CSV table of C-alpha atoms and ligand atoms in Angstrom, one decimal:
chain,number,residue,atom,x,y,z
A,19,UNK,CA,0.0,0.0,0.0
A,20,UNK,CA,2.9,2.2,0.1
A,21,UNK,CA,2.2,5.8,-1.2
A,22,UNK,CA,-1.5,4.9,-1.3
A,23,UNK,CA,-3.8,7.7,-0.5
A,24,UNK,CA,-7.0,7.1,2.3
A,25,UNK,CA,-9.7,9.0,3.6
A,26,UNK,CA,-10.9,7.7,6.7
A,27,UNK,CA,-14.4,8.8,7.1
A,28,UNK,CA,-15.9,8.2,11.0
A,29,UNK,CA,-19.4,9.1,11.8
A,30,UNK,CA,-20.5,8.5,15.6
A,31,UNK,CA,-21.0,5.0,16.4
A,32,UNK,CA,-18.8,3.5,19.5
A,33,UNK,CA,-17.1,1.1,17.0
A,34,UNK,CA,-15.4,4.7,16.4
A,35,UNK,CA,-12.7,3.8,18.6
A,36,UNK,CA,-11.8,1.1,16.0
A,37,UNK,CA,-10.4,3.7,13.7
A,38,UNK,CA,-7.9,3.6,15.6
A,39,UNK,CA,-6.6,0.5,14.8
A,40,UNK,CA,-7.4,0.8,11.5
A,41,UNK,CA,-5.8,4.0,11.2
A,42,UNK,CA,-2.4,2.1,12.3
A,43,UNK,CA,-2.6,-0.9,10.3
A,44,UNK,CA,-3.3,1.7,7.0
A,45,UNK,CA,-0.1,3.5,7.9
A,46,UNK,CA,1.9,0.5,9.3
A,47,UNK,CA,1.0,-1.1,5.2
A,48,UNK,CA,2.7,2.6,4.0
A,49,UNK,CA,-0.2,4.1,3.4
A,50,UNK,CA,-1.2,8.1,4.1
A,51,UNK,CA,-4.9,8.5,6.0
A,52,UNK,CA,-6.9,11.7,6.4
A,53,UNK,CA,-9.6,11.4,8.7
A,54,UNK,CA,-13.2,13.1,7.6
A,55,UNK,CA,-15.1,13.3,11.2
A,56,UNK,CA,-18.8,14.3,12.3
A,57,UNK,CA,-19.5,16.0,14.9
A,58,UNK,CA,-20.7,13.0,17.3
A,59,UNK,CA,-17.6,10.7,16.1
A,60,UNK,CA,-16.0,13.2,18.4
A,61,UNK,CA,-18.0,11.9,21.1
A,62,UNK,CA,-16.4,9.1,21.2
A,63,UNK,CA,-12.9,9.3,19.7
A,64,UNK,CA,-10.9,12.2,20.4
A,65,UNK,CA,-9.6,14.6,17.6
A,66,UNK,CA,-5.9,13.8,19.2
A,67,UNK,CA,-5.6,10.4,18.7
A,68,UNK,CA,-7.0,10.6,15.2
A,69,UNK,CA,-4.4,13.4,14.8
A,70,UNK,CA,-1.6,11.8,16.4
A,71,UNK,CA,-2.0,8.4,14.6
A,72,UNK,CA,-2.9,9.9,10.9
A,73,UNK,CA,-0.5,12.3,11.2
A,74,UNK,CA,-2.8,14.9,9.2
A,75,UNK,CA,-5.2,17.0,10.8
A,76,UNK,CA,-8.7,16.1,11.4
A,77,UNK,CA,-11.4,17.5,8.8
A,78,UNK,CA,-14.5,17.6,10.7
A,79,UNK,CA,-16.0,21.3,9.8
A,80,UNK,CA,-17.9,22.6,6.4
A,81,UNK,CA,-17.3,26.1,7.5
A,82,UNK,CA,-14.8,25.8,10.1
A,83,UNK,CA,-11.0,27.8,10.3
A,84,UNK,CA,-8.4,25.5,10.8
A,85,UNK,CA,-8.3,23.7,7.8
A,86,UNK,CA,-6.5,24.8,4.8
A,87,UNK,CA,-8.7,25.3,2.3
A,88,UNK,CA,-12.7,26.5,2.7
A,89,UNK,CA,-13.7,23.9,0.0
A,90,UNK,CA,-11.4,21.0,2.3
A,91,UNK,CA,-13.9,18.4,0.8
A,92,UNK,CA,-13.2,18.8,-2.5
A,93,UNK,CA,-9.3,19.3,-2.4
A,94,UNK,CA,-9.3,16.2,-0.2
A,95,UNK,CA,-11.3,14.1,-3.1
A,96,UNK,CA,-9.1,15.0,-5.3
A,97,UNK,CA,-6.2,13.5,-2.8
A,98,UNK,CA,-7.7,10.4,-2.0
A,99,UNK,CA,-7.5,7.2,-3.8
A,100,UNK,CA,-10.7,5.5,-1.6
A,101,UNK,CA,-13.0,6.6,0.8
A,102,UNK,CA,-13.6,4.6,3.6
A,103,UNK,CA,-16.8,5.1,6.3
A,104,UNK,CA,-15.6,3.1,9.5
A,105,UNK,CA,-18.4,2.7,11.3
A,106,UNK,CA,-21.0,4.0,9.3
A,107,UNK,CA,-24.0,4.6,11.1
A,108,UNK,CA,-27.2,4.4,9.8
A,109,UNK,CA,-27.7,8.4,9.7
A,110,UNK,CA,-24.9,8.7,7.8
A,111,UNK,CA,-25.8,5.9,5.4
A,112,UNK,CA,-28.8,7.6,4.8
A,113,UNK,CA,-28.1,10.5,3.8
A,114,UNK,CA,-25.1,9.3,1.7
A,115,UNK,CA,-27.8,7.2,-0.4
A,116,UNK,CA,-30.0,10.2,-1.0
A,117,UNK,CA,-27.2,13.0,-1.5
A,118,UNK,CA,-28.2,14.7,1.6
A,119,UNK,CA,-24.4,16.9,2.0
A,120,UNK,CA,-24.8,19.0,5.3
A,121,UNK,CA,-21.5,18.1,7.2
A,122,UNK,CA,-17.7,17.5,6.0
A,123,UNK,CA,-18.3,13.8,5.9
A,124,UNK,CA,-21.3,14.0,4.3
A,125,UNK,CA,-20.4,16.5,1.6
A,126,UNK,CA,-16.9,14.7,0.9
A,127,UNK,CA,-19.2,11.4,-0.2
A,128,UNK,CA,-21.2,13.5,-2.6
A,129,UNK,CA,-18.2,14.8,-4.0
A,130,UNK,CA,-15.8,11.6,-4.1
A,131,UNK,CA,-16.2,9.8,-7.2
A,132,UNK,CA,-13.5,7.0,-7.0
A,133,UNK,CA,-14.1,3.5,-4.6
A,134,UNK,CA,-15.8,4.1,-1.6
A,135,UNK,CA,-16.0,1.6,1.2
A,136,UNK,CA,-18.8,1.5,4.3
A,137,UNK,CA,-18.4,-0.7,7.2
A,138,UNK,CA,-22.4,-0.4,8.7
A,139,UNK,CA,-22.3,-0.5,12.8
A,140,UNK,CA,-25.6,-0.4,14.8
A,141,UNK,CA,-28.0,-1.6,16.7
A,142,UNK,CA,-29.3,-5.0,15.0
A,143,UNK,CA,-32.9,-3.6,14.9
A,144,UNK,CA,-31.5,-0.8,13.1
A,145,UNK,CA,-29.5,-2.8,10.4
A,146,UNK,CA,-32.7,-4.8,10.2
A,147,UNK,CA,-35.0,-1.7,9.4
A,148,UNK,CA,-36.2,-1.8,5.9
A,149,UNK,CA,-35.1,2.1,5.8
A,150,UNK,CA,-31.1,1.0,6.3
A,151,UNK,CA,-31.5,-2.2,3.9
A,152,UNK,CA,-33.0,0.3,1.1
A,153,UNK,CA,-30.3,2.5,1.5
A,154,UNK,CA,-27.4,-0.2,1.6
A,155,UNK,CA,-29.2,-1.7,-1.6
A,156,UNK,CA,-29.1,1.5,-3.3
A,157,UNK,CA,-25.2,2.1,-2.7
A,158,UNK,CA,-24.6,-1.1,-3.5
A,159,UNK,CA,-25.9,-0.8,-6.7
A,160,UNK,CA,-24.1,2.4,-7.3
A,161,UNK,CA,-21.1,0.3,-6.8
A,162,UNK,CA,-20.3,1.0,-2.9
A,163,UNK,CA,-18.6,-1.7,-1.2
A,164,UNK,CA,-20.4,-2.4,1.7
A,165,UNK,CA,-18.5,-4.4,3.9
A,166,UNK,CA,-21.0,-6.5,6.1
A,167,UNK,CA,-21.2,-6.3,9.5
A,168,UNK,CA,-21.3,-9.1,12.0
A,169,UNK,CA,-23.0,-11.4,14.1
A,170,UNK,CA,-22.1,-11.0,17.9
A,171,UNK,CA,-23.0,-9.5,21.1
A,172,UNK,CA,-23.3,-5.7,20.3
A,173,UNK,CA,-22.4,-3.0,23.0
A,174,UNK,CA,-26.2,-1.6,23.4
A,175,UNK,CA,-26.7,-5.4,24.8
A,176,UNK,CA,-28.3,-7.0,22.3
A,177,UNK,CA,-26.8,-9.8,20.3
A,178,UNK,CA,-27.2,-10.4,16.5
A,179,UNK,CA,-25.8,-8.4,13.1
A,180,UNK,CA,-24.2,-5.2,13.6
A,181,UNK,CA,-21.3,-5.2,14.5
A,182,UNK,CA,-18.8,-3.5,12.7
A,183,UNK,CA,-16.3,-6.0,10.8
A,184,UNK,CA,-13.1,-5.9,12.6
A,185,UNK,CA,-10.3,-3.6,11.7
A,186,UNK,CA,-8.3,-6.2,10.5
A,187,UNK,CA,-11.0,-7.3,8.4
A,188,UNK,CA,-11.5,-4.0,6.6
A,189,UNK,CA,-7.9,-3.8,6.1
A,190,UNK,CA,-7.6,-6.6,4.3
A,191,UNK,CA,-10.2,-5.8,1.9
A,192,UNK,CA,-9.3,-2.2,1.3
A,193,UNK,CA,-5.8,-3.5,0.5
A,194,UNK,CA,-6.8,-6.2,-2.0
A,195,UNK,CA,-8.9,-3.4,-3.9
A,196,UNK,CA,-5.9,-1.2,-4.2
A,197,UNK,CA,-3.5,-3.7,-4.7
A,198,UNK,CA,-5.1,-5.8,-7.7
A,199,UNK,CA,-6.2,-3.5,-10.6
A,200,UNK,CA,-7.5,-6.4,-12.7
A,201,UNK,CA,-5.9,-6.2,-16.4
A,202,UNK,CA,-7.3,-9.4,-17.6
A,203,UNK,CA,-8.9,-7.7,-20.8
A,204,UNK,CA,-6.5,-5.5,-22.2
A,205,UNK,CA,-6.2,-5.5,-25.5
A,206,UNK,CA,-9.3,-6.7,-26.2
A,207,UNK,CA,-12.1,-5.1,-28.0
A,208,UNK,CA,-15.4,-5.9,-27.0
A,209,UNK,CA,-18.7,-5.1,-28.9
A,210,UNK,CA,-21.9,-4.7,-26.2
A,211,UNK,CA,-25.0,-3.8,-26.9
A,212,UNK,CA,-28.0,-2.4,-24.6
A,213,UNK,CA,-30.9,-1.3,-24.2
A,214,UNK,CA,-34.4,-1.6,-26.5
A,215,UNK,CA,-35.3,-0.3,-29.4
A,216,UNK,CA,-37.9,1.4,-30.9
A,217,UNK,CA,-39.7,1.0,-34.2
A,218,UNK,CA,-41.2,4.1,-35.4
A,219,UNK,CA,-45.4,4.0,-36.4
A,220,UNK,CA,-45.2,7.4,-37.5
A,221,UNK,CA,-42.7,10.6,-36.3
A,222,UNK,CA,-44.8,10.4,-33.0
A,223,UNK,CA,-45.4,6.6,-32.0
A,224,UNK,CA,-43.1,3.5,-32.0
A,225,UNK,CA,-43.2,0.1,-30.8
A,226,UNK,CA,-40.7,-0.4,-27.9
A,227,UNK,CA,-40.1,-2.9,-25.3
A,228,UNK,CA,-39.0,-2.0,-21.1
A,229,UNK,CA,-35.7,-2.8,-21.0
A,230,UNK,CA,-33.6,0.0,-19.3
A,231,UNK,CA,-30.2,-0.9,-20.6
A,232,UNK,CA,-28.6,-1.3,-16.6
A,233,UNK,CA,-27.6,-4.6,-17.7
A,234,UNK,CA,-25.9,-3.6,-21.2
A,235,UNK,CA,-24.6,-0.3,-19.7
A,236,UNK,CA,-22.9,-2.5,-16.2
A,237,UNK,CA,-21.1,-4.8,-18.5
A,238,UNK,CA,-19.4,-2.4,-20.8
A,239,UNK,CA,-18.4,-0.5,-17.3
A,240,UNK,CA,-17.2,-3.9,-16.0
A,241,UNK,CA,-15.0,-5.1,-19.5
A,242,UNK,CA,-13.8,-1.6,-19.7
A,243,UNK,CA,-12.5,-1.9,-16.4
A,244,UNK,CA,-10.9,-4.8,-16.6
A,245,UNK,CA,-9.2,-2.8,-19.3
A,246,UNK,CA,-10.6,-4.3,-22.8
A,247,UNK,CA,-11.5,-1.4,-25.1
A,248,UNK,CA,-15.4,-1.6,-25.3
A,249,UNK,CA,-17.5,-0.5,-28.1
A,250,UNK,CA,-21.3,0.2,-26.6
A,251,UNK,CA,-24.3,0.3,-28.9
A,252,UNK,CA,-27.2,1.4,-27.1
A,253,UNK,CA,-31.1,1.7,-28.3
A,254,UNK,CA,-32.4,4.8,-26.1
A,255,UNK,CA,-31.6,4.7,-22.5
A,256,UNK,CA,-31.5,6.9,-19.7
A,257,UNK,CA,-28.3,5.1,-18.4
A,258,UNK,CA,-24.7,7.0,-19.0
A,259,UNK,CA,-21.8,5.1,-20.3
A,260,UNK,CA,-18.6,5.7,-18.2
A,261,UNK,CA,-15.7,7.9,-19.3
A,262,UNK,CA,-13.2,5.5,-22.1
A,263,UNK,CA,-16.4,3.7,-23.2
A,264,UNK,CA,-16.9,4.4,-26.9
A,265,UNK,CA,-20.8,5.2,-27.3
A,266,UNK,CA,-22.8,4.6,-30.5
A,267,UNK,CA,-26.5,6.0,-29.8
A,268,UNK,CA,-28.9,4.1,-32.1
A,269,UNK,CA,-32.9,3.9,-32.9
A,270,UNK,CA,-34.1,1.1,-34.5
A,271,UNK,CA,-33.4,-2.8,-35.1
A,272,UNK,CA,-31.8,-2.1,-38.2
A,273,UNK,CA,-29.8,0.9,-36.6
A,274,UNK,CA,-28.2,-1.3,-34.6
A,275,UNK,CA,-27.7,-4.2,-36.8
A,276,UNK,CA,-25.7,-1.6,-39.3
A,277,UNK,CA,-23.8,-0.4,-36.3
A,278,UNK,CA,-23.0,-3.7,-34.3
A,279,UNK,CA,-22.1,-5.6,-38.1
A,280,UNK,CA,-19.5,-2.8,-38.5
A,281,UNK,CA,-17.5,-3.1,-34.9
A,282,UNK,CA,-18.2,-6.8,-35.1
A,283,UNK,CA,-15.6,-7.5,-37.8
A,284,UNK,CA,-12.6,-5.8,-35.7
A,285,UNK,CA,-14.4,-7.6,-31.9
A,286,UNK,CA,-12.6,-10.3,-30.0
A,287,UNK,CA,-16.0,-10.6,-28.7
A,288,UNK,CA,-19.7,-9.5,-28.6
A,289,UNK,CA,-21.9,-9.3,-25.5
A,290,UNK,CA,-25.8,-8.7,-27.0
A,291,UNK,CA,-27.2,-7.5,-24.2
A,292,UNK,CA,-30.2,-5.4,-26.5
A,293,UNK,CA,-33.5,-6.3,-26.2
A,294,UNK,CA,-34.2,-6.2,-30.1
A,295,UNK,CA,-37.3,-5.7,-31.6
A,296,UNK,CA,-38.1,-8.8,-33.3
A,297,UNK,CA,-40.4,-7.0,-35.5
A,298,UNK,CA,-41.0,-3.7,-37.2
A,299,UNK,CA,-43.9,-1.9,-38.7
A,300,UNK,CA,-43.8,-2.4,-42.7
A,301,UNK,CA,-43.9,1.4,-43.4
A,302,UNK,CA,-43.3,3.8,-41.0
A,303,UNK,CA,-45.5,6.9,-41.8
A,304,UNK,CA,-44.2,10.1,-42.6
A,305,UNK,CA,-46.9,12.4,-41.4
A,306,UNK,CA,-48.9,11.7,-38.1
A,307,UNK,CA,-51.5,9.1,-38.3
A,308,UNK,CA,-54.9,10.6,-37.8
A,309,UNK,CA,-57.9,8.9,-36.7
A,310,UNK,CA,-60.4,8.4,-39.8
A,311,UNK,CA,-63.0,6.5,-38.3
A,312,UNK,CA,-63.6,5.9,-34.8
A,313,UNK,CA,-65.2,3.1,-34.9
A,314,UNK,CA,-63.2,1.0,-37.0
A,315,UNK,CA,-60.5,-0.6,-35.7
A,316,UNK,CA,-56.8,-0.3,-36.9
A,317,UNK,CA,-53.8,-2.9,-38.2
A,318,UNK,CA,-50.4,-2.4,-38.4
A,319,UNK,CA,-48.5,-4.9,-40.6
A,320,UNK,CA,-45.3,-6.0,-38.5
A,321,UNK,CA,-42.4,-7.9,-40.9
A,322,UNK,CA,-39.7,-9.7,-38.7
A,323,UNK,CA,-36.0,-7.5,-38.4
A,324,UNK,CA,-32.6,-8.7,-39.2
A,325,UNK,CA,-31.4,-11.4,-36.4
A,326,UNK,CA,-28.4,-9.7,-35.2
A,327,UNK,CA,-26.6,-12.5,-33.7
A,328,UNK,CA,-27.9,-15.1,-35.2
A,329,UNK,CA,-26.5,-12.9,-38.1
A,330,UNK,CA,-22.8,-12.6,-36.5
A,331,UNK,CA,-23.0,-16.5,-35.6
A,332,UNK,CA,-23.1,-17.4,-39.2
A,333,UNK,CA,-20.3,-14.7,-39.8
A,334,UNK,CA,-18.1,-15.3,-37.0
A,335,UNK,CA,-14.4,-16.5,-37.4
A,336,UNK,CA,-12.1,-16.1,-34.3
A,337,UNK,CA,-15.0,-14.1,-32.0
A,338,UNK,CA,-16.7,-15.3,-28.8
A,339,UNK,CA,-20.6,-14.9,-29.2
A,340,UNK,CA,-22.6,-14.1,-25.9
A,341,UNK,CA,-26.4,-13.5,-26.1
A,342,UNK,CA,-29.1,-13.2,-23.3
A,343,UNK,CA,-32.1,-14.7,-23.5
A,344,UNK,CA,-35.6,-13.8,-21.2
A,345,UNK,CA,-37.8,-16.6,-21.2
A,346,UNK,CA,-41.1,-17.1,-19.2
A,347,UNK,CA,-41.6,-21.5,-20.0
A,348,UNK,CA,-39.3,-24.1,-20.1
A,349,UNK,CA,-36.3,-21.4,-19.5
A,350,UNK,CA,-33.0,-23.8,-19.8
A,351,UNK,CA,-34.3,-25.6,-22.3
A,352,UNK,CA,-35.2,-22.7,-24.8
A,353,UNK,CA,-32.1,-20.9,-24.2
A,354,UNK,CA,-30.1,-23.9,-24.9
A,355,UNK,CA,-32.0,-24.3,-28.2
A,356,UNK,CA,-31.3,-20.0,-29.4
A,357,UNK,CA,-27.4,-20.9,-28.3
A,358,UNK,CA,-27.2,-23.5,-30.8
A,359,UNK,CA,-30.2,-21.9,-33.6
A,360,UNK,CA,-27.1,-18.5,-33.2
A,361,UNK,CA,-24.3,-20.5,-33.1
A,362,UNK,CA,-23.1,-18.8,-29.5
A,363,UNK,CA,-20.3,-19.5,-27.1
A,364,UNK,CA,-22.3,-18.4,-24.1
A,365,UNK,CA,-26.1,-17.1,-23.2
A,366,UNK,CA,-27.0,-15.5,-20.5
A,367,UNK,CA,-30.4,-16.8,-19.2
A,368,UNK,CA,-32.9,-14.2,-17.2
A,369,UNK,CA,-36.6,-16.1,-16.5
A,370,UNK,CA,-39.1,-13.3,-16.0
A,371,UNK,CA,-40.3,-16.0,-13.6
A,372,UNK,CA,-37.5,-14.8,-10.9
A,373,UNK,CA,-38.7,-12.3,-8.8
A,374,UNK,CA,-36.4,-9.5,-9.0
A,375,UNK,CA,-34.2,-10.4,-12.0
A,376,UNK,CA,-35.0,-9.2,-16.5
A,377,UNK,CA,-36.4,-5.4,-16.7
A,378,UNK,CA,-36.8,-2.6,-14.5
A,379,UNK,CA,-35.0,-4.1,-11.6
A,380,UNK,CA,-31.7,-3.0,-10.3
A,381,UNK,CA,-30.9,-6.7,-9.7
A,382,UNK,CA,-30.9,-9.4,-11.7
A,383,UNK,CA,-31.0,-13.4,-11.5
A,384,UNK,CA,-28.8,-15.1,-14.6
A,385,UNK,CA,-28.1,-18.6,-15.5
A,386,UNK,CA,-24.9,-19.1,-18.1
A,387,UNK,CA,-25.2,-21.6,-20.3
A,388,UNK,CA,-21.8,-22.6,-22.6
A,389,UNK,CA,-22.0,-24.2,-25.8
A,390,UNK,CA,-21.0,-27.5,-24.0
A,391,UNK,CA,-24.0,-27.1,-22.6
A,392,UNK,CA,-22.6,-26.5,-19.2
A,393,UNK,CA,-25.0,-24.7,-16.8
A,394,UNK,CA,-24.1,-22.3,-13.9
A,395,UNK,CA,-27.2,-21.1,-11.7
A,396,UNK,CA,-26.6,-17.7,-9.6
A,397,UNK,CA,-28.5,-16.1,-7.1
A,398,UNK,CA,-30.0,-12.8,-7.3
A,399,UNK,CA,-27.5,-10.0,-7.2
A,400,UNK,CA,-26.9,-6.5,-8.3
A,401,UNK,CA,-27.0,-5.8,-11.8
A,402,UNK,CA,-23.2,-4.5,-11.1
A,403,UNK,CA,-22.3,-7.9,-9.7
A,404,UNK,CA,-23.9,-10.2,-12.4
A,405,UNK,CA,-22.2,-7.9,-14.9
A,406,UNK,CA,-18.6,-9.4,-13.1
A,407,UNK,CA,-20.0,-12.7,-13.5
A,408,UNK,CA,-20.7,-12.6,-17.1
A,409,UNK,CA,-17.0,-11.1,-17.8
A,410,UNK,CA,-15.7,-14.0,-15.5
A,411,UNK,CA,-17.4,-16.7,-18.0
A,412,UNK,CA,-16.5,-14.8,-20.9
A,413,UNK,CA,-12.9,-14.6,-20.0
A,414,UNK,CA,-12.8,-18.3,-19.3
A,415,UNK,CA,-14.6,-18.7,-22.6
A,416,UNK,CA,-11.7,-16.4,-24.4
A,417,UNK,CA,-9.1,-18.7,-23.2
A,418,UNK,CA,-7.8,-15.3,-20.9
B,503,CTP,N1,-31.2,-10.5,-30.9
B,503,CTP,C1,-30.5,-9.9,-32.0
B,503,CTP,N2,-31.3,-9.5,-33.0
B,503,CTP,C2,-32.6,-9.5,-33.0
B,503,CTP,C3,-33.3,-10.1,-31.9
B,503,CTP,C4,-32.6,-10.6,-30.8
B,503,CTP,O1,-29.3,-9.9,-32.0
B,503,CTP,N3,-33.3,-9.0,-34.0
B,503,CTP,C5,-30.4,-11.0,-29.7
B,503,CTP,C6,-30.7,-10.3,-28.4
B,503,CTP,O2,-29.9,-9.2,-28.2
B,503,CTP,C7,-30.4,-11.4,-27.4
B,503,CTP,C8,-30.7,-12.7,-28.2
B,503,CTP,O3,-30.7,-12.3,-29.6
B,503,CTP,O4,-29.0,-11.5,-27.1
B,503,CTP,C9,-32.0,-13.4,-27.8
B,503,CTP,O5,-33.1,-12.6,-28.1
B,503,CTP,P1,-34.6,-13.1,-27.9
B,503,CTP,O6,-35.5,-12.0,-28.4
B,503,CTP,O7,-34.8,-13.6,-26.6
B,503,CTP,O8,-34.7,-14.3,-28.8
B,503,CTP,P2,-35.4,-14.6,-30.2
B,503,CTP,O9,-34.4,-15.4,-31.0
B,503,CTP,O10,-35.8,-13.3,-30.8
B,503,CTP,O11,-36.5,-15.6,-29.8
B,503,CTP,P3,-37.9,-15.3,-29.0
B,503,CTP,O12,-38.3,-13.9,-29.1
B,503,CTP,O13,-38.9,-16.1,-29.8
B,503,CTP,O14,-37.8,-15.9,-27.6
């Protein structure tokens, strides 16, 4: 960890005096640490120790004189190379996962945009409550770490989860983070595509499908950072594609077979993650469709689009095929049969039947399924972790 850069972030839990420790093991590993305080960490740590052990003075006040610059939060973001809450209570929690930014701690999270860590402490009824589990899910899903806390007798006297993991503990996995930056794609170009898309009536109306594009969008974010150069073809999506990421914005079905048929031919490998439109209205009307008659009732003649994959698997030389595919009956089955109809390495299985997992959920619930017909069931995660599982198999798959 030497020359490694750490903010320490305490809010006021008595696991506080843990910081301690942690503060020493940090340094001991060669490491520099600036603590970010609230006020009530104070009530149980003091500002000398932290001070003492860090070496670097305590950052505890928005507004406050002693530190050297009046915008302390951003200049220390800027320093840091992680963030790490130690114990993070459940009022800070909360208002980290709703951008609430009224103290130095708080307004250093809004403002940090690398790794950031949280070790929960509290009451077990607390870390229960369904108001601390939504907020952990949405950091999680936003990528926070959230380093579980654990089972054991708890200072308030009560005994179950909520204790904060052990300094040692959070050591350990703060160092693997900074110590592994996982190159196991580079030089690799990778073709993903996301998102639906949408098959204009007329200029006003289309037919469109509900997929968001989280699952396209966390993939490209999870290749690219495993440094593969990733090409992204998305059908319109609120979602926003991570700095290095080369975007291609498309409409339609055949938008995106043009675009993905032109990055395919240069791709070690293609992730369709889209949720194609299988069909598309036979003409798409220039002027706004206007009601004629009420009463009588309307048809719009759909003819089937170009199979984009199915397309590629006919085409493909050296490149790994991946495709998803969201089934409601007889899930394995069918997606074993569109692996081998596409000629795929790999499909990615979602069964609308899984509470939680295909569109509109930030969590997803996959099956892989390799053209040896090998099948490997995972439980529901975030979309951000399934994304790491689907690199892992297509890694193996690419021989990396
Ligand atoms: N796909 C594609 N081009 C299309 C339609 C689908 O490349 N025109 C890709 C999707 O991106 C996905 C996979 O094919 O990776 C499976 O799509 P799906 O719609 O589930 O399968 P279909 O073959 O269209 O079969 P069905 O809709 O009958 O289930």
């Amino acid at each position: 960890m030497e020359g490694r850069k750490i903010i320490l972030g305490i809010s006021g839990g008595i696991a506080a005096y843990k910081a301690a420790f942690l503060i020493r093991l940090f340094k001991k590993a060669g490491a520099s640490v600036r603590v970010v305080g609230t006020t009530n960490a104070f009530e149980f740590i003091t500002r000398v120790t932290l001070e003492s052990l860090s070496e670097n003075k305590v950052y505890d006040q928005v507004f406050g004189t002693q530190n050297d610059y009046t915008t302390e939060h951003v200049a220390l973001t800027d320093w840091g190379d992680v963030l790490v809450v130690a114990p993070a209570t459940a009022n800070i929690l909360g208002k980290f996962a709703n951008g609430i930014a009224d103290d130095a701690l708080s307004t250093t999270l809004l403002a940090f945009n690398k790794q950031v860590f949280v070790a929960p402490a509290m009451n077990c009824k607390m870390y229960e409550h369904f108001a601390v589990q939504h907020n952990l899910g949405i950091l999680k899903n936003h990528g926070v770490r959230i380093i579980e806390p654990a089972e054991g007798f708890l200072a308030c006297g009560y005994e179950g989860r909520g204790r904060m993991e052990e300094p040692e503990g959070i050591f350990r996995i703060v160092r693997d983070y900074l110590s592994v930056k996982n190159e196991s794609m580079h030089g690799k170009h990778i073709l993903v595509s996301a998102g639906p898309t949408h098959e204009a009536i007329d200029p006003v109306r289309y037919i469109g499908n509900h997929s968001s594009g989280q699952m396209g969008y966390a993939l490209a974010e999870e290749l690219a950072g495993r440094g593969a150069r990733v090409t992204l073809v998305s059908g319109p999506s609120e979602q926003i594609a991570q700095a290095g990421i080369q975007l291609i914005k498309v409409r339609t079905a055949q938008e995106m077979f043009d675009a993905c048929m032109e990055h395919f031919k240069l791709a070690d490998a293609v992730v369709m993650a889209a949720a194609v439109a299988d069909y598309t209205p036979e003409k798409s009307h220039d002027h706004k469709i206007k009601k004629e008659d009420k009463k009588a009732s309307m048809t719009i003649k759909l003819i089937p689009t170009k199979d984009i994959l199915a397309t590629m698997g006919r085409k493909k030389k050296a490149q790994v095929l991946a495709g998803f595919a969201l089934e409601t009956d007889n899930e394995e089955a069918n997606a074993i049969k569109k692996l081998q109809a596409k000629n795929l390495d790999l499909i990615v299985l979602n069964s609308l039947n899984d509470p939680g997992a295909g569109f509109s959920h930030d969590t997803n619930k996959i099956t892989i399924i390799d053209n040896k017909k090998q099948i490997f069931r995972y439980p529901l995660k975030s979309k951000k972790e399934a994304a790491a599982d689907i690199a892992d198999a297509l890694e193996k798959t690419m021989g990396l």
